[in-house]
Amino acid sequence: MDLEPVGRWFLNGKHASIAWPMQGCEEKCLVNLPLRELPHFIALFLFGPSVWGLRCIFLLLYITAALGFWKSLNTLNLPKPMAYFFVAVLFLDKGTLEMMRGCRPEIIEMAAMAWGFYFIQQKKWLVASILFLALAWIHPSMWLVSLGFLVFIFIHSSKKIKVLSLLSIIVSFLAFWLFIGGDYVLFFKQFSKSAGAHVPQYGFFKKLLNHFYSRYITYWNIDFWWFFIFICSHIWIFSKWKQLGLLAKTNVLLTVLTSVFWLLFLMPNHRYSVSLNMLLVFNLLLVLPHFSLKLNHKWIQFVVMIMLLFPFGIRVVLGLIHREERNPHKVIAWMEEELPTQKTLLLGESIGSYWSLKHKGTKFAHETQPQNAKFEEYDQVFFLSRDQDYPVFSQYPIKQNTSYFGWQLKGKTYAGICLYKIESQETFDAIVKEGMKVNYFYN
């Protein structure tokens, strides 16, 4: 989704996309904060609409975040094995790896936070303030963290740095004004509609239950220690409150306030949690350093590393076995052979966006968010999906490996995916029926 408006800008000079369902996005898409889209601009500039290129950029961001986290841990005077251990715990975590592979903004957030924390420890206040200011322009889920550390930096910095920090904030708003073309009204309408779709629409007690269950349980069945660190940060850590320095108190408060903010205003989605996990580790090390040193035993670290590397290794091996079925370039090449490239709308799987961004005469949208896709505006409409009860236009020829030396293999691949040609408005309406139940329009 983040790639779409950026790709359209490279393709036809308009930052717009029908893949975003908010009203007006087909003409001007102002849903995202600018730094969320920056890696996509870089990837498209260097590599064009390439799956490999975009993932390469996010791999570099992942390495940058891990290096910044490592440098931050070194400022806490940890034993070297402990620093390596916590880097592995956070960056071999299933959630972190999935966010990197999915090219999501959490990886950008982690890079800004890790280096921002490092420069705070080095008392490089201006650099730290710019990094935490950048965090605010990535995603609203980290606004409290950004604001809190900016205040912390402002309190500690000299008068000259305070002035420069305020100037950087003003410059960032001017740059944002240029990014949205001065249209704050349209930005507010689209951004608020997008934000509203991420607010849970049910009672407080269900929010509370889902906050702890749905938001975190997806990964806790594998990386269960996050439950322990999470509880520490919210309860036990406050027993040490009087002993804490200002940085530790700031980190604890921002962690808890961010968690409350998510509880009240953000749908319980496990994807956001990996950014908070970095703050949880900093809490543990800043507030309970003597306790955390108890983890400085080779046998503990060995057991945890095995628990991390075992599922990681399984995913790598499965990916290698499924390398033909998972190869996105072959799917795109297949679509190049089968699909017309003029006045064509493609609905369905996200890989279709990469194909569409190669051709000016095409558009792409998800069937789950079809509000700006109009059947009557195109000469031909296709649906990229699987296991649908529609006439098959073309089936992806690569088959699925279901077993390997007798082992039953799982994992979603591109094998079995089909192109269905949608011949009528009635069929189109049936496909997008569920998606159309959500109102993303502000008029």
Tab-separated table of C-alpha atoms in Angstrom:
chain	number	residue	atom	x	y	z
A	1	MET	CA	0.000	0.000	0.000
A	2	ASP	CA	2.793	2.461	0.883
A	3	LEU	CA	4.477	1.752	-2.443
A	4	GLU	CA	1.396	2.542	-4.540
A	5	PRO	CA	1.143	6.376	-4.355
A	6	VAL	CA	4.936	6.696	-4.588
A	7	GLY	CA	4.999	4.387	-7.599
A	8	ARG	CA	2.226	6.381	-9.301
A	9	TRP	CA	4.243	9.544	-8.770
A	10	PHE	CA	7.203	7.964	-10.565
A	11	LEU	CA	4.887	6.599	-13.254
A	12	ASN	CA	2.759	9.643	-14.093
A	13	GLY	CA	3.818	12.492	-11.785
A	14	LYS	CA	0.790	12.266	-9.461
A	15	HIS	CA	1.071	11.137	-5.842
A	16	ALA	CA	-2.228	9.261	-6.085
A	17	SER	CA	-3.562	5.724	-5.998
A	18	ILE	CA	-6.918	3.958	-6.165
A	19	ALA	CA	-5.438	1.272	-3.898
A	20	TRP	CA	-6.072	3.658	-0.989
A	21	PRO	CA	-9.821	3.706	-0.287
A	22	MET	CA	-10.103	7.227	1.203
A	23	GLN	CA	-12.096	9.697	-0.851
A	24	GLY	CA	-9.953	11.669	-3.287
A	25	CYS	CA	-6.908	9.365	-3.126
A	26	GLU	CA	-7.354	8.567	-6.807
A	27	GLU	CA	-6.406	12.193	-7.523
A	28	LYS	CA	-4.180	13.100	-4.567
A	29	CYS	CA	-3.165	10.671	-1.836
A	30	LEU	CA	-2.184	12.330	1.458
A	31	VAL	CA	-2.819	9.398	3.808
A	32	ASN	CA	0.771	8.684	4.879
A	33	LEU	CA	3.248	10.764	6.825
A	34	PRO	CA	6.213	11.565	4.553
A	35	LEU	CA	9.043	9.595	6.190
A	36	ARG	CA	6.954	6.429	6.043
A	37	GLU	CA	7.220	6.690	2.272
A	38	LEU	CA	10.867	7.798	2.066
A	39	PRO	CA	12.331	4.252	1.705
A	40	HIS	CA	9.862	3.600	-1.110
A	41	PHE	CA	11.031	6.751	-2.936
A	42	ILE	CA	14.635	5.569	-2.559
A	43	ALA	CA	13.846	2.025	-3.714
A	44	LEU	CA	11.864	3.171	-6.745
A	45	PHE	CA	14.526	5.722	-7.687
A	46	LEU	CA	17.315	3.112	-7.510
A	47	PHE	CA	15.556	-0.059	-8.657
A	48	GLY	CA	12.150	0.803	-10.119
A	49	PRO	CA	9.082	-1.253	-9.068
A	50	SER	CA	11.174	-4.197	-7.869
A	51	VAL	CA	10.284	-6.482	-4.958
A	52	TRP	CA	13.983	-7.217	-4.505
A	53	GLY	CA	14.890	-3.515	-4.531
A	54	LEU	CA	12.349	-2.533	-1.883
A	55	ARG	CA	13.284	-5.431	0.398
A	56	CYS	CA	16.956	-4.566	-0.082
A	57	ILE	CA	16.320	-1.039	1.245
A	58	PHE	CA	14.455	-2.409	4.257
A	59	LEU	CA	17.192	-4.963	4.908
A	60	LEU	CA	19.662	-2.053	5.060
A	61	LEU	CA	17.315	-0.212	7.455
A	62	TYR	CA	17.096	-3.388	9.562
A	63	ILE	CA	20.901	-3.579	9.742
A	64	THR	CA	21.058	0.148	10.548
A	65	ALA	CA	18.554	-0.304	13.390
A	66	ALA	CA	20.422	-3.336	14.776
A	67	LEU	CA	23.738	-1.463	14.666
A	68	GLY	CA	22.198	1.565	16.416
A	69	PHE	CA	20.689	-0.694	19.072
A	70	TRP	CA	24.082	-2.353	19.585
A	71	LYS	CA	25.763	1.030	19.967
A	72	SER	CA	23.068	2.132	22.435
A	73	LEU	CA	23.554	-0.978	24.564
A	74	ASN	CA	27.297	-0.334	24.655
A	75	THR	CA	26.650	3.070	26.251
A	76	LEU	CA	25.008	1.203	29.172
A	77	ASN	CA	28.310	-0.568	29.937
A	78	LEU	CA	26.894	-4.035	29.465
A	79	PRO	CA	29.201	-7.040	29.172
A	80	LYS	CA	29.790	-7.644	25.471
A	81	PRO	CA	27.992	-11.039	25.446
A	82	MET	CA	24.929	-9.370	27.012
A	83	ALA	CA	24.830	-6.691	24.313
A	84	TYR	CA	25.043	-9.320	21.557
A	85	PHE	CA	22.365	-11.322	23.354
A	86	PHE	CA	19.814	-8.476	23.488
A	87	VAL	CA	20.485	-7.487	19.871
A	88	ALA	CA	19.735	-11.084	18.889
A	89	VAL	CA	16.594	-11.202	21.064
A	90	LEU	CA	15.153	-8.091	19.385
A	91	PHE	CA	16.363	-8.514	15.812
A	92	LEU	CA	15.874	-12.264	15.423
A	93	ASP	CA	12.411	-11.869	16.896
A	94	LYS	CA	9.718	-13.250	14.602
A	95	GLY	CA	7.848	-9.948	14.607
A	96	THR	CA	10.882	-7.820	13.731
A	97	LEU	CA	11.854	-10.124	10.877
A	98	GLU	CA	8.322	-10.103	9.484
A	99	MET	CA	8.136	-6.301	9.621
A	100	MET	CA	11.455	-6.116	7.738
A	101	ARG	CA	10.281	-8.580	5.114
A	102	GLY	CA	6.929	-6.776	4.851
A	103	CYS	CA	8.669	-3.389	4.332
A	104	ARG	CA	6.631	-1.851	7.143
A	105	PRO	CA	7.332	1.452	8.965
A	106	GLU	CA	8.244	-0.233	12.256
A	107	ILE	CA	11.742	-0.922	10.922
A	108	ILE	CA	12.229	2.796	10.152
A	109	GLU	CA	10.933	3.628	13.646
A	110	MET	CA	13.394	1.220	15.251
A	111	ALA	CA	16.316	2.741	13.353
A	112	ALA	CA	15.359	6.282	14.445
A	113	MET	CA	14.788	5.237	18.078
A	114	ALA	CA	17.973	3.185	18.393
A	115	TRP	CA	20.245	5.916	17.065
A	116	GLY	CA	18.297	8.630	18.859
A	117	PHE	CA	18.825	6.840	22.166
A	118	TYR	CA	22.518	6.395	21.376
A	119	PHE	CA	23.017	10.099	20.672
A	120	ILE	CA	21.129	11.005	23.869
A	121	GLN	CA	23.610	8.871	25.792
A	122	GLN	CA	26.444	10.638	23.964
A	123	LYS	CA	24.831	14.012	24.790
A	124	LYS	CA	24.711	14.858	21.075
A	125	TRP	CA	21.454	16.689	21.683
A	126	LEU	CA	20.878	18.198	18.235
A	127	VAL	CA	21.373	14.928	16.342
A	128	ALA	CA	19.169	13.106	18.867
A	129	SER	CA	16.425	15.741	18.556
A	130	ILE	CA	16.420	15.449	14.755
A	131	LEU	CA	16.109	11.654	14.966
A	132	PHE	CA	13.194	11.795	17.413
A	133	LEU	CA	11.599	14.529	15.334
A	134	ALA	CA	11.930	12.211	12.328
A	135	LEU	CA	10.167	9.509	14.368
A	136	ALA	CA	7.079	11.743	14.546
A	137	TRP	CA	6.935	11.933	10.734
A	138	ILE	CA	6.881	8.134	10.283
A	139	HIS	CA	3.742	6.909	12.048
A	140	PRO	CA	1.360	8.329	14.704
A	141	SER	CA	1.764	5.236	16.914
A	142	MET	CA	5.132	6.669	18.037
A	143	TRP	CA	4.047	10.284	18.566
A	144	LEU	CA	4.220	10.102	22.377
A	145	VAL	CA	7.706	8.580	22.246
A	146	SER	CA	8.842	11.278	19.852
A	147	LEU	CA	7.359	14.116	21.900
A	148	GLY	CA	8.596	12.747	25.217
A	149	PHE	CA	12.208	12.397	24.124
A	150	LEU	CA	12.116	15.785	22.387
A	151	VAL	CA	11.076	17.352	25.699
A	152	PHE	CA	13.825	15.403	27.511
A	153	ILE	CA	16.411	16.654	25.005
A	154	PHE	CA	15.097	20.222	25.193
A	155	ILE	CA	15.462	20.239	29.009
A	156	HIS	CA	19.076	19.069	28.883
A	157	SER	CA	20.416	20.972	25.880
A	158	SER	CA	22.047	24.395	25.715
A	159	LYS	CA	20.213	27.530	24.597
A	160	LYS	CA	21.841	27.300	21.152
A	161	ILE	CA	20.714	23.679	20.691
A	162	LYS	CA	17.200	24.590	21.875
A	163	VAL	CA	16.988	27.252	19.164
A	164	LEU	CA	18.314	24.887	16.485
A	165	SER	CA	15.908	22.152	17.592
A	166	LEU	CA	12.945	24.532	17.343
A	167	LEU	CA	14.145	25.625	13.900
A	168	SER	CA	14.335	21.991	12.786
A	169	ILE	CA	10.717	21.514	13.887
A	170	ILE	CA	9.641	24.577	11.901
A	171	VAL	CA	11.604	23.390	8.846
A	172	SER	CA	9.985	19.951	9.102
A	173	PHE	CA	6.515	21.523	9.000
A	174	LEU	CA	7.498	23.618	5.992
A	175	ALA	CA	8.798	20.493	4.242
A	176	PHE	CA	5.530	18.737	5.098
A	177	TRP	CA	3.599	21.669	3.651
A	178	LEU	CA	5.506	21.182	0.390
A	179	PHE	CA	4.891	17.417	0.536
A	180	ILE	CA	1.108	17.890	0.711
A	181	GLY	CA	1.089	20.859	-1.646
A	182	GLY	CA	-0.237	23.146	1.069
A	183	ASP	CA	-3.555	21.277	1.239
A	184	TYR	CA	-3.904	20.750	4.999
A	185	VAL	CA	-7.695	20.357	4.736
A	186	LEU	CA	-7.439	17.410	2.334
A	187	PHE	CA	-4.639	15.899	4.407
A	188	PHE	CA	-6.724	16.108	7.573
A	189	LYS	CA	-9.759	14.547	5.868
A	190	GLN	CA	-7.843	11.615	4.396
A	191	PHE	CA	-5.507	11.078	7.346
A	192	SER	CA	-8.342	11.203	9.898
A	193	LYS	CA	-10.402	8.721	7.854
A	194	SER	CA	-7.422	6.372	7.728
A	195	ALA	CA	-6.815	6.822	11.469
A	196	GLY	CA	-10.492	6.233	12.217
A	197	ALA	CA	-10.304	2.857	10.494
A	198	HIS	CA	-7.621	1.860	13.033
A	199	VAL	CA	-9.618	2.797	16.146
A	200	PRO	CA	-11.364	-0.160	17.856
A	201	GLN	CA	-15.133	0.344	17.756
A	202	TYR	CA	-16.145	-1.576	20.869
A	203	GLY	CA	-16.300	-1.239	24.668
A	204	PHE	CA	-13.437	-0.637	27.077
A	205	PHE	CA	-13.282	-4.135	28.591
A	206	LYS	CA	-13.042	-5.761	25.174
A	207	LYS	CA	-10.351	-3.211	24.283
A	208	LEU	CA	-8.455	-4.168	27.437
A	209	LEU	CA	-8.689	-7.884	26.691
A	210	ASN	CA	-7.678	-7.472	23.057
A	211	HIS	CA	-4.851	-5.104	24.015
A	212	PHE	CA	-3.163	-7.890	25.933
A	213	TYR	CA	-4.326	-10.845	23.865
A	214	SER	CA	-4.732	-9.909	20.198
A	215	ARG	CA	-1.962	-7.318	20.171
A	216	TYR	CA	0.733	-9.567	21.619
A	217	ILE	CA	-0.237	-13.248	21.722
A	218	THR	CA	0.607	-13.856	18.044
A	219	TYR	CA	4.325	-13.895	18.842
A	220	TRP	CA	4.347	-14.730	22.551
A	221	ASN	CA	3.739	-18.413	21.833
A	222	ILE	CA	7.264	-18.434	20.343
A	223	ASP	CA	9.043	-15.460	21.923
A	224	PHE	CA	7.331	-15.643	25.315
A	225	TRP	CA	9.891	-13.446	27.106
A	226	TRP	CA	8.178	-10.330	25.721
A	227	PHE	CA	5.328	-11.086	28.116
A	228	PHE	CA	7.762	-11.008	31.042
A	229	ILE	CA	9.485	-7.792	29.894
A	230	PHE	CA	6.114	-6.183	29.134
A	231	ILE	CA	4.786	-6.877	32.651
A	232	CYS	CA	8.063	-5.622	34.169
A	233	SER	CA	7.743	-2.355	32.271
A	234	HIS	CA	4.149	-1.799	33.342
A	235	ILE	CA	4.177	-2.960	36.972
A	236	TRP	CA	7.390	-4.065	38.674
A	237	ILE	CA	9.507	-1.248	37.306
A	238	PHE	CA	7.460	1.360	39.190
A	239	SER	CA	8.659	-0.162	42.466
A	240	LYS	CA	12.086	1.281	41.595
A	241	TRP	CA	10.718	4.706	40.629
A	242	LYS	CA	12.491	6.741	43.347
A	243	GLN	CA	15.856	5.238	42.425
A	244	LEU	CA	15.642	6.085	38.736
A	245	GLY	CA	17.420	8.807	36.820
A	246	LEU	CA	15.514	11.161	34.528
A	247	LEU	CA	16.278	9.150	31.366
A	248	ALA	CA	15.008	5.913	32.907
A	249	LYS	CA	11.867	7.649	34.230
A	250	THR	CA	11.252	9.160	30.780
A	251	ASN	CA	11.637	5.769	29.097
A	252	VAL	CA	9.293	4.040	31.562
A	253	LEU	CA	6.604	6.718	31.321
A	254	LEU	CA	6.733	6.818	27.534
A	255	THR	CA	6.443	3.042	27.338
A	256	VAL	CA	3.387	2.951	29.591
A	257	LEU	CA	1.748	6.026	28.030
A	258	THR	CA	2.298	4.603	24.540
A	259	SER	CA	0.733	1.338	25.656
A	260	VAL	CA	-2.309	3.212	27.059
A	261	PHE	CA	-2.521	5.281	23.848
A	262	TRP	CA	-2.561	2.078	21.807
A	263	LEU	CA	-5.138	0.531	24.149
A	264	LEU	CA	-7.547	3.419	23.650
A	265	PHE	CA	-6.943	4.455	20.047
A	266	LEU	CA	-5.200	1.733	18.048
A	267	MET	CA	-6.615	-1.551	16.835
A	268	PRO	CA	-4.951	-4.516	18.568
A	269	ASN	CA	-2.505	-5.489	15.839
A	270	HIS	CA	0.696	-7.370	16.657
A	271	ARG	CA	2.595	-5.585	13.877
A	272	TYR	CA	3.029	-2.369	15.854
A	273	SER	CA	4.542	-4.108	18.869
A	274	VAL	CA	8.104	-4.552	17.620
A	275	SER	CA	8.814	-0.815	18.014
A	276	LEU	CA	7.558	-0.915	21.592
A	277	ASN	CA	9.758	-3.965	22.241
A	278	MET	CA	12.852	-1.788	21.855
A	279	LEU	CA	11.602	0.494	24.629
A	280	LEU	CA	10.828	-2.579	26.761
A	281	VAL	CA	14.456	-3.727	26.516
A	282	PHE	CA	15.750	-0.256	27.376
A	283	ASN	CA	13.413	-0.274	30.399
A	284	LEU	CA	14.761	-3.591	31.603
A	285	LEU	CA	18.382	-2.489	31.272
A	286	LEU	CA	17.935	1.032	32.661
A	287	VAL	CA	15.693	0.165	35.589
A	288	LEU	CA	16.751	-3.337	36.576
A	289	PRO	CA	20.442	-3.521	35.576
A	290	HIS	CA	21.370	-5.881	38.407
A	291	PHE	CA	18.526	-8.230	37.559
A	292	SER	CA	19.298	-8.161	33.835
A	293	LEU	CA	22.902	-9.113	34.590
A	294	LYS	CA	21.545	-12.416	35.874
A	295	LEU	CA	20.920	-13.220	32.213
A	296	ASN	CA	24.674	-13.027	31.618
A	297	HIS	CA	25.051	-16.784	31.743
A	298	LYS	CA	26.041	-18.747	28.679
A	299	TRP	CA	23.514	-21.507	29.319
A	300	ILE	CA	20.586	-19.016	29.497
A	301	GLN	CA	21.742	-17.243	26.371
A	302	PHE	CA	22.291	-20.560	24.592
A	303	VAL	CA	18.764	-21.782	25.384
A	304	VAL	CA	17.171	-18.504	24.247
A	305	MET	CA	19.259	-18.446	21.064
A	306	ILE	CA	18.144	-21.978	20.228
A	307	MET	CA	14.527	-20.900	20.784
A	308	LEU	CA	15.074	-17.955	18.445
A	309	LEU	CA	17.038	-19.749	15.779
A	310	PHE	CA	14.901	-22.898	15.595
A	311	PRO	CA	11.761	-21.213	14.144
A	312	PHE	CA	13.988	-18.836	12.171
A	313	GLY	CA	15.848	-21.804	10.681
A	314	ILE	CA	12.592	-23.581	9.839
A	315	ARG	CA	11.343	-20.510	7.969
A	316	VAL	CA	14.639	-20.209	6.063
A	317	VAL	CA	14.644	-23.889	5.091
A	318	LEU	CA	10.982	-23.725	4.071
A	319	GLY	CA	11.730	-20.632	1.987
A	320	LEU	CA	14.577	-22.430	0.226
A	321	ILE	CA	12.390	-25.451	-0.502
A	322	HIS	CA	9.647	-23.140	-1.795
A	323	ARG	CA	12.002	-20.802	-3.646
A	324	GLU	CA	10.309	-21.461	-7.003
A	325	GLU	CA	6.798	-20.979	-5.648
A	326	ARG	CA	7.791	-17.881	-3.636
A	327	ASN	CA	9.756	-16.135	-6.387
A	328	PRO	CA	7.870	-12.849	-7.016
A	329	HIS	CA	9.760	-12.059	-10.228
A	330	LYS	CA	8.347	-15.142	-11.926
A	331	VAL	CA	4.798	-14.183	-10.955
A	332	ILE	CA	5.296	-10.690	-12.369
A	333	ALA	CA	6.776	-12.157	-15.566
A	334	TRP	CA	3.713	-14.418	-15.870
A	335	MET	CA	1.393	-11.405	-15.502
A	336	GLU	CA	3.450	-9.553	-18.137
A	337	GLU	CA	2.709	-12.361	-20.592
A	338	GLU	CA	-0.987	-12.716	-19.773
A	339	LEU	CA	-2.383	-9.255	-19.029
A	340	PRO	CA	-3.160	-6.349	-21.356
A	341	THR	CA	-1.447	-3.107	-20.416
A	342	GLN	CA	-4.021	-0.513	-21.500
A	343	LYS	CA	-7.159	0.547	-19.595
A	344	THR	CA	-6.782	-2.431	-17.251
A	345	LEU	CA	-7.799	-2.705	-13.595
A	346	LEU	CA	-6.222	-5.464	-11.521
A	347	LEU	CA	-7.779	-6.427	-8.181
A	348	GLY	CA	-6.428	-8.776	-5.546
A	349	GLU	CA	-3.045	-9.918	-4.244
A	350	SER	CA	-0.449	-7.234	-3.437
A	351	ILE	CA	2.087	-8.604	-5.926
A	352	GLY	CA	-0.223	-7.229	-8.617
A	353	SER	CA	0.822	-3.695	-7.659
A	354	TYR	CA	4.424	-4.325	-8.798
A	355	TRP	CA	3.171	-5.419	-12.225
A	356	SER	CA	0.766	-2.489	-12.493
A	357	LEU	CA	3.463	0.064	-11.617
A	358	LYS	CA	5.300	-0.952	-14.790
A	359	HIS	CA	2.416	0.195	-17.009
A	360	LYS	CA	0.766	3.632	-17.149
A	361	GLY	CA	-2.423	2.223	-18.635
A	362	THR	CA	-3.168	0.033	-15.609
A	363	LYS	CA	-4.392	0.480	-12.044
A	364	PHE	CA	-4.320	-1.766	-8.995
A	365	ALA	CA	-6.572	-2.092	-5.935
A	366	HIS	CA	-7.234	-4.623	-3.183
A	367	GLU	CA	-10.683	-6.176	-3.265
A	368	THR	CA	-10.841	-5.520	0.499
A	369	GLN	CA	-10.513	-1.741	-0.065
A	370	PRO	CA	-12.120	-1.107	-3.465
A	371	GLN	CA	-13.861	2.230	-2.824
A	372	ASN	CA	-11.945	4.141	-5.507
A	373	ALA	CA	-11.922	1.345	-8.104
A	374	LYS	CA	-14.736	1.729	-10.658
A	375	PHE	CA	-15.520	-1.180	-12.976
A	376	GLU	CA	-17.016	1.003	-15.710
A	377	GLU	CA	-13.837	3.090	-16.107
A	378	TYR	CA	-11.753	0.240	-17.585
A	379	ASP	CA	-11.822	-1.815	-20.766
A	380	GLN	CA	-10.919	-4.972	-18.856
A	381	VAL	CA	-10.862	-5.947	-15.182
A	382	PHE	CA	-8.977	-8.899	-13.707
A	383	PHE	CA	-8.909	-10.479	-10.254
A	384	LEU	CA	-5.633	-11.948	-8.966
A	385	SER	CA	-6.546	-14.515	-6.335
A	386	ARG	CA	-6.909	-18.230	-5.666
A	387	ASP	CA	-9.705	-20.741	-5.077
A	388	GLN	CA	-12.406	-18.475	-6.510
A	389	ASP	CA	-15.562	-19.700	-8.229
A	390	TYR	CA	-15.062	-17.669	-11.417
A	391	PRO	CA	-13.903	-18.687	-14.895
A	392	VAL	CA	-10.089	-18.888	-14.894
A	393	PHE	CA	-8.375	-16.607	-17.422
A	394	SER	CA	-4.888	-17.937	-16.632
A	395	GLN	CA	-3.357	-20.039	-13.863
A	396	TYR	CA	0.183	-19.567	-12.581
A	397	PRO	CA	2.005	-22.627	-13.942
A	398	ILE	CA	4.392	-23.302	-11.022
A	399	LYS	CA	3.035	-25.984	-8.694
A	400	GLN	CA	3.165	-26.170	-4.897
A	401	ASN	CA	5.573	-28.483	-3.080
A	402	THR	CA	3.388	-30.082	-0.421
A	403	SER	CA	5.846	-32.585	1.025
A	404	TYR	CA	9.597	-32.949	1.430
A	405	PHE	CA	11.093	-36.324	2.335
A	406	GLY	CA	7.658	-37.261	3.680
A	407	TRP	CA	7.208	-34.078	5.736
A	408	GLN	CA	4.037	-32.089	5.048
A	409	LEU	CA	5.000	-28.511	4.180
A	410	LYS	CA	3.021	-25.419	5.089
A	411	GLY	CA	3.398	-21.783	4.132
A	412	LYS	CA	1.668	-19.521	1.671
A	413	THR	CA	3.276	-19.204	-1.765
A	414	TYR	CA	2.252	-17.933	-5.196
A	415	ALA	CA	1.537	-21.470	-6.414
A	416	GLY	CA	-2.113	-21.933	-7.336
A	417	ILE	CA	-2.754	-18.248	-7.913
A	418	CYS	CA	-5.043	-17.424	-10.839
A	419	LEU	CA	-6.133	-14.521	-12.984
A	420	TYR	CA	-9.903	-14.284	-13.298
A	421	LYS	CA	-11.402	-11.971	-15.906
A	422	ILE	CA	-14.335	-10.012	-14.515
A	423	GLU	CA	-16.855	-9.612	-17.303
A	424	SER	CA	-19.745	-7.850	-15.579
A	425	GLN	CA	-20.591	-5.210	-12.983
A	426	GLU	CA	-22.542	-7.845	-11.071
A	427	THR	CA	-19.488	-10.097	-10.695
A	428	PHE	CA	-17.321	-7.119	-9.759
A	429	ASP	CA	-19.818	-6.078	-7.065
A	430	ALA	CA	-19.847	-9.608	-5.638
A	431	ILE	CA	-16.027	-9.598	-5.319
A	432	VAL	CA	-15.837	-6.210	-3.587
A	433	LYS	CA	-19.005	-6.593	-1.511
A	434	GLU	CA	-17.293	-7.100	1.858
A	435	GLY	CA	-14.790	-4.323	1.261
A	436	MET	CA	-17.506	-1.839	0.349
A	437	LYS	CA	-19.127	-2.189	3.780
A	438	VAL	CA	-16.554	0.247	5.232
A	439	ASN	CA	-17.100	3.941	4.522
A	440	TYR	CA	-13.828	5.789	3.877
A	441	PHE	CA	-15.529	8.862	2.384
A	442	TYR	CA	-15.839	12.129	4.280
A	443	ASN	CA	-18.649	13.703	2.215
